[in-house]
Tab-separated table of C-alpha atoms in Angstrom:
chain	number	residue	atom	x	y	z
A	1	UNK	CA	-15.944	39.911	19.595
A	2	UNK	CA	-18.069	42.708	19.622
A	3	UNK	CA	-16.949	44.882	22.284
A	4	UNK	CA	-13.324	43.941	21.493
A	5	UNK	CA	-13.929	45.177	18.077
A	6	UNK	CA	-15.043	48.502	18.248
A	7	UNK	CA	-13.461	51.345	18.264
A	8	UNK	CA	-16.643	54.146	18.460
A	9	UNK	CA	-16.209	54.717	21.864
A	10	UNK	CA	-12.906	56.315	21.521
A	11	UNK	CA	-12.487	57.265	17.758
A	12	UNK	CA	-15.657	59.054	17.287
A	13	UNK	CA	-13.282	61.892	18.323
A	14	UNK	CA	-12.360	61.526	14.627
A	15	UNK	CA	-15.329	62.754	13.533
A	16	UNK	CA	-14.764	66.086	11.664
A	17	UNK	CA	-11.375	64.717	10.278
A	18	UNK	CA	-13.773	62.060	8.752
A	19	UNK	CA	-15.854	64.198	7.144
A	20	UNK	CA	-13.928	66.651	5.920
A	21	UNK	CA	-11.357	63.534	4.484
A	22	UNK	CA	-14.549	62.068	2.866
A	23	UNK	CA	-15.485	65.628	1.149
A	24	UNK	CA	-12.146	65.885	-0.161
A	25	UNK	CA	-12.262	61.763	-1.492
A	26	UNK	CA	-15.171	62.210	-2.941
A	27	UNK	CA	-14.967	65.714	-4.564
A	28	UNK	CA	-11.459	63.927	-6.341
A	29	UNK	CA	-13.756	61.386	-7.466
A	30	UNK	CA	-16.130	62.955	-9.425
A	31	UNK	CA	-13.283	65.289	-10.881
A	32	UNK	CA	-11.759	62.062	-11.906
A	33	UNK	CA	-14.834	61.305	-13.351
A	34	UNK	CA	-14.629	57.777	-11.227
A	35	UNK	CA	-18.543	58.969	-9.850
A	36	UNK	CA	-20.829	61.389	-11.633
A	37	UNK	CA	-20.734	65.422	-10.387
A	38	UNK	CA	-24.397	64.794	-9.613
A	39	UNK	CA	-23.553	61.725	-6.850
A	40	UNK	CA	-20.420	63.473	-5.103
A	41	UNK	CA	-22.743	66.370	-4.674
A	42	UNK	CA	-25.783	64.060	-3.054
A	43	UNK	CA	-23.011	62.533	-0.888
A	44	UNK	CA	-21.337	66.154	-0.039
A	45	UNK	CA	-24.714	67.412	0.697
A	46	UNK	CA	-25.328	63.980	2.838
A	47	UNK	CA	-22.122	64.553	4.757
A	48	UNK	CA	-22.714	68.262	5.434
A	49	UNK	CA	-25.823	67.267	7.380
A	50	UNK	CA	-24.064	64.418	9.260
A	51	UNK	CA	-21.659	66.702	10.548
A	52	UNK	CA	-25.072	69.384	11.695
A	53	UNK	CA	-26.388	65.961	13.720
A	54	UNK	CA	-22.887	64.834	14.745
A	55	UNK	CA	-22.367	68.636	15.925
A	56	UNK	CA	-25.644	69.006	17.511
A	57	UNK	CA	-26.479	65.831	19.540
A	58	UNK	CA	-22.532	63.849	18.869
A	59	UNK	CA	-22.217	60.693	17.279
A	60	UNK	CA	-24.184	57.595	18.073
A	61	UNK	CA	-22.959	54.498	19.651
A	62	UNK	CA	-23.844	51.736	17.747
A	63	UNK	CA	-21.164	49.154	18.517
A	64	UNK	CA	-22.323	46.947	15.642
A	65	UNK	CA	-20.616	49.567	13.123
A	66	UNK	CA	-17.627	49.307	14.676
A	67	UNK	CA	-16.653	52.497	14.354
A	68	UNK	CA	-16.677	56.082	12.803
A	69	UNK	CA	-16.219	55.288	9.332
A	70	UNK	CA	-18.990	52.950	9.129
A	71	UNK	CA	-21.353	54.768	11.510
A	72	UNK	CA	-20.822	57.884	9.336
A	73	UNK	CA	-21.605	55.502	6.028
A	74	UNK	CA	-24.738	54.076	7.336
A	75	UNK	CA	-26.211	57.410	8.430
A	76	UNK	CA	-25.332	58.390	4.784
A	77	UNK	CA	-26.701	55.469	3.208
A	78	UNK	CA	-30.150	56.621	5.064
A	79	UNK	CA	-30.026	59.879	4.309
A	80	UNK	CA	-28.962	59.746	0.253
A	81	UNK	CA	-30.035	55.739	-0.888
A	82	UNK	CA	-27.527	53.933	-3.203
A	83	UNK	CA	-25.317	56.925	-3.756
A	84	UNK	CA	-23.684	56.505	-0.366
A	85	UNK	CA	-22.303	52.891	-1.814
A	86	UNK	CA	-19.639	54.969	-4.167
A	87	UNK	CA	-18.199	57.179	-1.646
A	88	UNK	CA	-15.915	54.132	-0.445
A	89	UNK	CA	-14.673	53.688	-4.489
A	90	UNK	CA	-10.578	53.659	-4.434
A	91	UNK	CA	-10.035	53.592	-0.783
A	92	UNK	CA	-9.814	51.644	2.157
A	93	UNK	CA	-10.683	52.059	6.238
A	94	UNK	CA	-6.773	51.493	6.654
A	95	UNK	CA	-6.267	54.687	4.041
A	96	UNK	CA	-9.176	56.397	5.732
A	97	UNK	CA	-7.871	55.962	9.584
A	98	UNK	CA	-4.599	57.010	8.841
A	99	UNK	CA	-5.766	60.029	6.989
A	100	UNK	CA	-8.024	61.452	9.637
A	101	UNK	CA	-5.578	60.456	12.651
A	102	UNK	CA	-3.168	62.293	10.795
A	103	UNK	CA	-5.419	65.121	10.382
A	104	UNK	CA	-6.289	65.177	14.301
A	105	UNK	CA	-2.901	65.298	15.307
A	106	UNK	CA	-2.369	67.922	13.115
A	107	UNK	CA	-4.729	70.005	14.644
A	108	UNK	CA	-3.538	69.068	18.295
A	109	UNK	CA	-0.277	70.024	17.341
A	110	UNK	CA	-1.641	73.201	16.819
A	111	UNK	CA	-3.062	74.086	19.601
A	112	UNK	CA	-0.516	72.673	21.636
A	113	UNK	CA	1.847	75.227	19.824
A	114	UNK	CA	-0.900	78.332	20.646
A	115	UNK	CA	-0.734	76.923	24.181
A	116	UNK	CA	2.769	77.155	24.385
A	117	UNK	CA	3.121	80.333	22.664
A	118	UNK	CA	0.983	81.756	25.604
A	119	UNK	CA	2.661	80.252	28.512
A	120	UNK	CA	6.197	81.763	26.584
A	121	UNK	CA	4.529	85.588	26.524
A	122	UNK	CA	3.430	85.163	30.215
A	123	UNK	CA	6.690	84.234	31.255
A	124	UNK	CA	8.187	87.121	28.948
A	125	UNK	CA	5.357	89.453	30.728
A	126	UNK	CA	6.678	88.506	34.468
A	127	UNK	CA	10.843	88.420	34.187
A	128	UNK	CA	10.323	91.891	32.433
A	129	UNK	CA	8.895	93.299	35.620
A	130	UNK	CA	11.400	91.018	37.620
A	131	UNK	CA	14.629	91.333	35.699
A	132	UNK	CA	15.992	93.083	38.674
A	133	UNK	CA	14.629	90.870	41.391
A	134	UNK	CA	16.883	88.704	43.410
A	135	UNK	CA	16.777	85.512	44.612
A	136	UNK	CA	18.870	82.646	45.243
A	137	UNK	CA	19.472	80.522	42.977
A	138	UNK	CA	20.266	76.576	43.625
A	139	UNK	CA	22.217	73.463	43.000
A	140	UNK	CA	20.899	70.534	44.739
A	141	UNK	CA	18.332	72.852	45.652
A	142	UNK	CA	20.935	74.174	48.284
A	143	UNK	CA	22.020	78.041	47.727
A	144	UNK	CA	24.454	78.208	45.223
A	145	UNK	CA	24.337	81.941	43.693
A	146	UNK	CA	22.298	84.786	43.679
A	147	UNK	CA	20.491	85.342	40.319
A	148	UNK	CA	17.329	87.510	39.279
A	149	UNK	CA	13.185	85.610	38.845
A	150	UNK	CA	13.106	87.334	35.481
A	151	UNK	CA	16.562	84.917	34.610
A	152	UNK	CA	14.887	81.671	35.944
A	153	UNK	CA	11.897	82.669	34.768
A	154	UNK	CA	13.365	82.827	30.851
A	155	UNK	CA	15.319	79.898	31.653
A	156	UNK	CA	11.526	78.143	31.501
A	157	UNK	CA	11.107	79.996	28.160
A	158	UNK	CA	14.217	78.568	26.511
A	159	UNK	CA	12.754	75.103	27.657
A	160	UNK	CA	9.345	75.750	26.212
A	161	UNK	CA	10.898	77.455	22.940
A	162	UNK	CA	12.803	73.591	22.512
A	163	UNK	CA	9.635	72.115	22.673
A	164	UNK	CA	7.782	74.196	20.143
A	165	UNK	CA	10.202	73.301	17.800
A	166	UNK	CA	10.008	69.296	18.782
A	167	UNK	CA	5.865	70.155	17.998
A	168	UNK	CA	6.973	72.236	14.817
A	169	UNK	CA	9.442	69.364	13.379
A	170	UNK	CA	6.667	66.764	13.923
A	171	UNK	CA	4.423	68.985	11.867
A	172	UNK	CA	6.504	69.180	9.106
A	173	UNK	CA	7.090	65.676	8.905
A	174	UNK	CA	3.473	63.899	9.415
A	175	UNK	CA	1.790	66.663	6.601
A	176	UNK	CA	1.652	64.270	4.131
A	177	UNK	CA	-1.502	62.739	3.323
A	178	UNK	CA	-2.100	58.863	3.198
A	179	UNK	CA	-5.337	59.079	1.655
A	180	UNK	CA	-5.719	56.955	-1.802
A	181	UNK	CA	-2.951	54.326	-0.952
A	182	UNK	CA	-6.719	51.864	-0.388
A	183	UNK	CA	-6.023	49.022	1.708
A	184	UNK	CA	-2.156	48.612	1.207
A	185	UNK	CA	-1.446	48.340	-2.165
A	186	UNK	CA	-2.798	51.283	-3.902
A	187	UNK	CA	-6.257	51.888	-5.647
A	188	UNK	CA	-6.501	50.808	-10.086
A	189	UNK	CA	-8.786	53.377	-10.357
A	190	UNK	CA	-7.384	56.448	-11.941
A	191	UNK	CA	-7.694	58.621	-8.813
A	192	UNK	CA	-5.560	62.474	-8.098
A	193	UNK	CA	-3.914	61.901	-5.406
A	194	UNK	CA	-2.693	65.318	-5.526
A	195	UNK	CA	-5.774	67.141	-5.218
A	196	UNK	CA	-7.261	65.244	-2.234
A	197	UNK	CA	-3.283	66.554	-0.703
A	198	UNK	CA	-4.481	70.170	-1.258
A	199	UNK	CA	-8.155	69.989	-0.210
A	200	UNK	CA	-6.845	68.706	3.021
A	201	UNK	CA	-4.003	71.081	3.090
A	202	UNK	CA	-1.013	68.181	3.036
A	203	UNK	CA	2.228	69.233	1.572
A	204	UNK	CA	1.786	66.079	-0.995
A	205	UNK	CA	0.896	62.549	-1.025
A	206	UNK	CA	2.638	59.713	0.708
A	207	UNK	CA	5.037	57.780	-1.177
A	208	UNK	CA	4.605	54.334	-0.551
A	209	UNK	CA	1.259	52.880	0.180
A	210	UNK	CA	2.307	50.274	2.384
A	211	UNK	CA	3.804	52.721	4.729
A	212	UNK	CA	1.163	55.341	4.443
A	213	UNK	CA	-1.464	52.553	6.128
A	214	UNK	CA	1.348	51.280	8.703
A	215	UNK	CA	2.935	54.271	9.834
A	216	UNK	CA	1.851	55.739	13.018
A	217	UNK	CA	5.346	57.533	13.492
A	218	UNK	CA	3.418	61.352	13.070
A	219	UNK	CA	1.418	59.872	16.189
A	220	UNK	CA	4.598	58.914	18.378
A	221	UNK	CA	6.631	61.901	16.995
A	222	UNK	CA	3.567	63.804	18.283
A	223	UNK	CA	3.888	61.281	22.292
A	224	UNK	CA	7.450	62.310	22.642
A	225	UNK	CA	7.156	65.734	21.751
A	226	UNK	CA	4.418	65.593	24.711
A	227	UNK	CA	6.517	64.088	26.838
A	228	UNK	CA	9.326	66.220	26.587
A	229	UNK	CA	7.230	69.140	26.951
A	230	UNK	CA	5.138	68.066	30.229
A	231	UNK	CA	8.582	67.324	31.788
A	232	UNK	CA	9.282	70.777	31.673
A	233	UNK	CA	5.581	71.873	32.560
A	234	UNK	CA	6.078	69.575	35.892
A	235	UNK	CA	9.817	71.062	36.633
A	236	UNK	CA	7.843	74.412	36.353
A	237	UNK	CA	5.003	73.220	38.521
A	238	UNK	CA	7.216	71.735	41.072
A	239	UNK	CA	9.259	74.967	41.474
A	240	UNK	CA	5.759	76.823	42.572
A	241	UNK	CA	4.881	73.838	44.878
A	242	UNK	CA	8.512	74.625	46.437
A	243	UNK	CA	8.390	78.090	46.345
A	244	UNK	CA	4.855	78.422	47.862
A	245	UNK	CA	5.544	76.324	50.943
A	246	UNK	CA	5.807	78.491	53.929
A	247	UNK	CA	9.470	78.079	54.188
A	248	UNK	CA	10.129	79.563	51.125
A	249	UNK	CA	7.078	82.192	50.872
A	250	UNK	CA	8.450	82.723	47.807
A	251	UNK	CA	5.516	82.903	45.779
A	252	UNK	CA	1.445	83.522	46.464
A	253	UNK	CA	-0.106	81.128	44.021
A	254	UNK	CA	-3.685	82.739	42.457
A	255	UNK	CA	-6.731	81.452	44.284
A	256	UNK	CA	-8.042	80.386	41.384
A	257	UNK	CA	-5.821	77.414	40.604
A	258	UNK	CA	-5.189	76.133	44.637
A	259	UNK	CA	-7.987	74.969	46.980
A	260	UNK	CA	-8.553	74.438	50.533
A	261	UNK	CA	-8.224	71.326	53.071
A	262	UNK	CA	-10.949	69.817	54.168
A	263	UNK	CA	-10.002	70.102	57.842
A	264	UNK	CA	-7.337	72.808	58.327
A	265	UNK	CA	-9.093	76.226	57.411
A	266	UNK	CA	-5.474	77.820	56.986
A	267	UNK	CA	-4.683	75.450	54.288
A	268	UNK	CA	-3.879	76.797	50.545
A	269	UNK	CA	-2.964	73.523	48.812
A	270	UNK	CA	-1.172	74.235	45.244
A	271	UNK	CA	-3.147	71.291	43.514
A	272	UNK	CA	-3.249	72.438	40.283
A	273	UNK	CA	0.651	72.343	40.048
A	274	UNK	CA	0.464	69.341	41.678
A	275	UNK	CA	-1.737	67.785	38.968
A	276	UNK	CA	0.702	69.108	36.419
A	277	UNK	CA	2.894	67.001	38.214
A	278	UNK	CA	1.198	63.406	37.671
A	279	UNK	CA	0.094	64.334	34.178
A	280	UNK	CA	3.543	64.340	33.543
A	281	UNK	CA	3.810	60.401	34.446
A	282	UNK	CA	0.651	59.893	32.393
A	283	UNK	CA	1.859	61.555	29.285
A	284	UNK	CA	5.066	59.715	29.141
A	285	UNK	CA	3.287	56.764	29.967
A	286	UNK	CA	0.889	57.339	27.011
A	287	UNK	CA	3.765	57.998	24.760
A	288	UNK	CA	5.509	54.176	25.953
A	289	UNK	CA	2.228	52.537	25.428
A	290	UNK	CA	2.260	53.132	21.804
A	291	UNK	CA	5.378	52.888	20.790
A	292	UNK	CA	4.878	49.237	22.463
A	293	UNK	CA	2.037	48.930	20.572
A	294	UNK	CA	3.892	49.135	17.329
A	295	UNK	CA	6.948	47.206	18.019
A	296	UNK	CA	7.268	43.822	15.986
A	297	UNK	CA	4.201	44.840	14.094
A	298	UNK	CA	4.519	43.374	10.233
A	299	UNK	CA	2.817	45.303	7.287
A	300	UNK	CA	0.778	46.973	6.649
A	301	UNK	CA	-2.566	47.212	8.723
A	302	UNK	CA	-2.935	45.033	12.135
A	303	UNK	CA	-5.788	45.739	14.564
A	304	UNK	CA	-3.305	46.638	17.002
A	305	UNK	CA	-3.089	49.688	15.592
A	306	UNK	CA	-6.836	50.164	16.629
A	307	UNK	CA	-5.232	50.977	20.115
A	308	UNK	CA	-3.203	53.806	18.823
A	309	UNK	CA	-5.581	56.493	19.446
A	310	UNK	CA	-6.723	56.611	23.011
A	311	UNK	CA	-2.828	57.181	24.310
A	312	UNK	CA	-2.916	60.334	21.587
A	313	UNK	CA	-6.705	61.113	22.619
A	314	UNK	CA	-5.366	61.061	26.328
A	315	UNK	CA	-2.080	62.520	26.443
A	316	UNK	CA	-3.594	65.786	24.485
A	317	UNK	CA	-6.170	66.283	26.674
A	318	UNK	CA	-3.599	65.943	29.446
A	319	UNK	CA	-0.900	68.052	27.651
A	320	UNK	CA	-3.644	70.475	26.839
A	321	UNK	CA	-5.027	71.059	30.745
A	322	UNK	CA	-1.528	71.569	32.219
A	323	UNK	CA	-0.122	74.457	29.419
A	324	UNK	CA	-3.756	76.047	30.367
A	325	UNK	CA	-2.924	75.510	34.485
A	326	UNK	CA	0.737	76.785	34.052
A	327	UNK	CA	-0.034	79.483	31.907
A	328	UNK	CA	-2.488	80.914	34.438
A	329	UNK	CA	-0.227	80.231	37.292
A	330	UNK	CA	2.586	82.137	35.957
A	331	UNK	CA	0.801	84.862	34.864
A	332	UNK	CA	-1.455	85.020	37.733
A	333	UNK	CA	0.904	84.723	40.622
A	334	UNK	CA	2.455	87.327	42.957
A	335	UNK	CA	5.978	87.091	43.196
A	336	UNK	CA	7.084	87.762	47.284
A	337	UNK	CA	10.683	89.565	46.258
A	338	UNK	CA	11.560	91.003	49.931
A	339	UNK	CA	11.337	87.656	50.990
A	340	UNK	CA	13.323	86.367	47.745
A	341	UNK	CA	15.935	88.866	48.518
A	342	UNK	CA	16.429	87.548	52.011
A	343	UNK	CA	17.039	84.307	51.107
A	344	UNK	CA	19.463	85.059	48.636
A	345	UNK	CA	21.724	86.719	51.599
A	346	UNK	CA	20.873	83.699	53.665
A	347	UNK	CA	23.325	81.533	52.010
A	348	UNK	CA	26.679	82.930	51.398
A	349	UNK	CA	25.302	82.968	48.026
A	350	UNK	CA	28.327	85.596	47.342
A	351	UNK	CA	31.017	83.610	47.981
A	352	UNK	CA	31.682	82.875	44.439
A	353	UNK	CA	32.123	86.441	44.270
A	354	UNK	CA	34.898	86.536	46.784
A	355	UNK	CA	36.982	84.306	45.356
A	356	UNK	CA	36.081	85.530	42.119
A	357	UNK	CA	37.174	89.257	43.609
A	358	UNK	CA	40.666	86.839	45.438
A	359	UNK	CA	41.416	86.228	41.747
A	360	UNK	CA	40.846	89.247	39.856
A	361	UNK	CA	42.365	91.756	42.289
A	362	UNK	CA	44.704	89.578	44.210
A	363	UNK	CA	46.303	87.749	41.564
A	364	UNK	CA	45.284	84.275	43.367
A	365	UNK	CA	44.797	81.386	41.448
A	366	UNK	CA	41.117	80.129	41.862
A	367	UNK	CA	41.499	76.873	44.044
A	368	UNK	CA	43.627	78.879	46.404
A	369	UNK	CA	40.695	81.682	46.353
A	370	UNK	CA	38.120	78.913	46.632
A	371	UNK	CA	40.165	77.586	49.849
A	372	UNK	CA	40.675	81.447	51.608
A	373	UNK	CA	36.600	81.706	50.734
A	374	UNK	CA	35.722	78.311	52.495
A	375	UNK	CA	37.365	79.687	55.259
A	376	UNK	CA	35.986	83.138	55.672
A	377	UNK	CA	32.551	81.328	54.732
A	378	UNK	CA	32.979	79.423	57.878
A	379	UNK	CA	33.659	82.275	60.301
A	380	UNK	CA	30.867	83.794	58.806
A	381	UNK	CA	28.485	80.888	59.620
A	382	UNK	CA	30.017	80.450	63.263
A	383	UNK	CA	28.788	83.924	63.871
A	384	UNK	CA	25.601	84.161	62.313
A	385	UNK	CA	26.271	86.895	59.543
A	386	UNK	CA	26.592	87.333	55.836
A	387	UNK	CA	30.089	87.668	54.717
A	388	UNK	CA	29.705	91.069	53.814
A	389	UNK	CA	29.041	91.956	57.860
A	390	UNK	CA	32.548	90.176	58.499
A	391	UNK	CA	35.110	93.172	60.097
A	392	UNK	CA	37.757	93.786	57.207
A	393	UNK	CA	40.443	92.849	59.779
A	394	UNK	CA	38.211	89.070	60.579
A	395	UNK	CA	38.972	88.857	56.475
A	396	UNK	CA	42.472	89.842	56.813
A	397	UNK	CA	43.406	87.297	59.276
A	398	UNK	CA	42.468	84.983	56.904
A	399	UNK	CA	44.486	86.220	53.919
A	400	UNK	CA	45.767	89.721	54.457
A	401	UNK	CA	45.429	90.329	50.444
A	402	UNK	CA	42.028	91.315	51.075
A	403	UNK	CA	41.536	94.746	51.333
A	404	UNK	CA	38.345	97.470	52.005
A	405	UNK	CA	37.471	96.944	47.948
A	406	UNK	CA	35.988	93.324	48.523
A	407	UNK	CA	32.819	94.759	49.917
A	408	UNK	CA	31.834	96.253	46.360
A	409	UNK	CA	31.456	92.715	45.566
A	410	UNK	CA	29.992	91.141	48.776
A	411	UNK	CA	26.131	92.530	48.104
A	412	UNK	CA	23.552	90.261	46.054
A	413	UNK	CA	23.339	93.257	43.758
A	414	UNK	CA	27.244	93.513	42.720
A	415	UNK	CA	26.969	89.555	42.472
A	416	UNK	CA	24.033	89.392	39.481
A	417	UNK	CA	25.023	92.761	38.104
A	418	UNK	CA	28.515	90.714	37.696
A	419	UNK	CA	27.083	88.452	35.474
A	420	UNK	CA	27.020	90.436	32.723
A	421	UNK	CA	28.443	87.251	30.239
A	422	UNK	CA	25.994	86.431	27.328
A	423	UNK	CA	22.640	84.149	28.545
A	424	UNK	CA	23.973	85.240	32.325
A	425	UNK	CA	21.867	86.603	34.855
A	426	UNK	CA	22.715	90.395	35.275
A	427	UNK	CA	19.528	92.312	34.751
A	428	UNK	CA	20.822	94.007	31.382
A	429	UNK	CA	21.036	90.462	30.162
A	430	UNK	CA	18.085	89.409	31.210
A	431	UNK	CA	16.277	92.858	29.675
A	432	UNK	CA	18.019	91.980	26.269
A	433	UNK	CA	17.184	88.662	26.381
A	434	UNK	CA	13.264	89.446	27.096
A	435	UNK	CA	13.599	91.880	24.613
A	436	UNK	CA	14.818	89.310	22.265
A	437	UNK	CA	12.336	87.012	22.958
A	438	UNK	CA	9.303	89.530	22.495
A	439	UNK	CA	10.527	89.873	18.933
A	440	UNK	CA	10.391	86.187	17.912
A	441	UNK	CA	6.961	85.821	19.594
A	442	UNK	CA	5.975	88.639	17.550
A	443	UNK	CA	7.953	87.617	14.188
A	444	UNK	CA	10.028	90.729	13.998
């Protein structure tokens, strides 16, 4: 029963939220005139140099008190006597727990956001310098158009702008503060439930004090917006595993986040992305595992909610590491664009164009376009050229509409410049959308 029981292995990491909670509680206290000025002081002053030891050396393990609220009280019953008894007046572990979780994920939400915010301005920083370099773009990762890095690259901005706003909606909706609802039903001391709100910088109390203890939704709102976000983190990361393959030589990955083999020398393995990869599977899998936790549970309190941390703990620390290895990757990377370029003519990546030109300067409709193109895509292929190397008279056979102007469209260039549609890939676009984005990461 012991080792089953506690929880200070894992929730020690709750440490500053606990003492900072219990400086607020007890501070409301003596205003409340529940304890006398001169005890919350003693037990302030008690706290203060808990949190010097806890800082210093970390916090003991003594499985015996369970956890961090009681390992915290006993060190404070040592250090101040009796006095330490009337810090726990008018509340509860169940109110306690649920404010300092709430508090922690607060505070990972945070930095998760400043994470983000700095993988966003280093993939501002590279599609500005590559808003006119070409590459192919794909469907079924088989050549589809031609469209510029910086485009793709702000494509990965929109997705990481979505999940800032997942992490910002979460925030807004956990920052209310449980502490004061006791056990489950509330405290009959006359307690300001209001003030212990502000200390701890909650928008205002919780409203039912059955819910307050129960609810873990902050904590799973907090797991999905994870999720979501290492999804995108490992789409990212798998694009630079792709791209830095030798077929592709798209992309020279920084030495600082790749390593060696242990028995080829010529080896550069992209690991880090790699790792961004699996931490993906572990994230979501963190974010299942509590939301299994908490099905069927009754109210309020159950100890199965003692399991609701380490998933959080884990997935941050997870979340946190791959922002950090992206960030650097992006920023730190050297983008091969001759070799981009090349691929982009490769595969008939223009032959949109074509029938796009068919349709606009022809008069075709599209499917019959899309048909002549198929066909002058094929002769193309048979002889090992890009369509814009095809004779006119090869392209007149074909369909003699075509005449010496289709050639204007035929280059990479004329194909992204043509995308000149809002949110399209032609470098103007993509220089007014960087420029937009530079202004909402600096609040203009």
């Amino acid at each position: 029963m012991r080792e089953i029981n506690a929880s200070i292995p894992f929730d020690k990491a709750l440490w500053r939220q606990d003492i900072a909670a219990s400086k607020a509680h007890v501070a409301m206290l003596a205003a409340c005139d529940i304890v006398s000025a001169e005890d919350a002081e003693t037990i302030i002053d008690g706290l203060e140099q808990i949190a010097g030891e806890y800082e210093k050396d970390g916090v003991p393990e003594d499985w015996d008190l369970e956890d961090i609220h009681m390992t915290t009280e006993s060190r404070l019953s040592e250090l101040v006597g009796p006095a330490a008894g009337r810090l726990h007046t008018a509340r509860s572990r169940n109110d306690q727990v649920a404010t300092d979780f709430r508090l922690w994920v607060r505070e990972a939400i945070d930095q998760a956001d400043a994470g983000l915010e700095a993988l966003q301005r280093a993939l501002v920083a590279q599609a500005d310098v590559h808003a006119d370099s070409i590459m192919p773009g794909f469907t079924h990762l088989q050549t589809a158009q031609p469209v510029t890095l910086g485009h793709h690259l702000m494509a990965y901005y929109e997705m990481i702008r979505r999940d800032r706003s997942r992490f910002h909606d979460a925030r807004a909706r956990m920052n209310e503060c449980p502490l004061g609802s006791a056990a489950l039903a509330g405290t009959g001391f006359p307690i300001d439930r209001e003030m212990t709100a502000q200390a701890l910088s909650f928008d205002t109390p919780t409203r039912n004090s059955l819910d307050a203890v129960s609810d873990r939704d902050f904590a799973m709102d907090y797991l999905q917006a994870a999720a979501q976000c290492s999804l995108h983190l490992s789409r990212l990361a798998e694009e630079f595993v792709i791209w830095a393959s030798q077929p592709f030589g798209f992309v020279r990955m920084p030495d600082s986040l790749s390593t060696g083999s242990s028995i080829m020398p010529q080896k550069k393995n992209p690991d880090a992305a790699e790792l961004v990869r699996g931490h993906a599977g572990r994230i979501v899998g963190c974010a299942t595992a509590l939301m299994v936790t908490m099905k069927g549970l009754p109210l309020a309190y159950s100890k199965d909610m003692q399991d609701d941390k380490p998933p959080v703990f884990e997935a941050a620390n997870l979340l946190g590491l791959s922002i950090a290895a992206m960030t650097g990757m992006v920023a730190d990377s050297t983008f091969k664009t001759d070799r981009m370029r090349q691929a982009a003519e490769l595969g008939y990546a223009t032959a949109t164009d074509l029938a796009d030109w068919l349709v606009r300067q022809a008069d075709i409709p599209f499917r019959e376009a899309h048909h002549i193109t198929g066909a002058a895509v094929k002769l193309a292929e048979s002889r090992g050229v890009a369509l814009d190397q095809l004779p006119l008279e090869d392209l007149k056979a074909i369909d003699e509409r075509v005449d010496q102007r289709v050639y204007a469209a035929l280059s990479v260039e004329a194909s992204v410049a043509a995308r000149a549609s809002f949110g399209g890939t032609a470098p103007a676009q993509v220089r007014k959308q960087v420029a937009e984005a530079k202004a909402e990461l600096d609040g203009e």
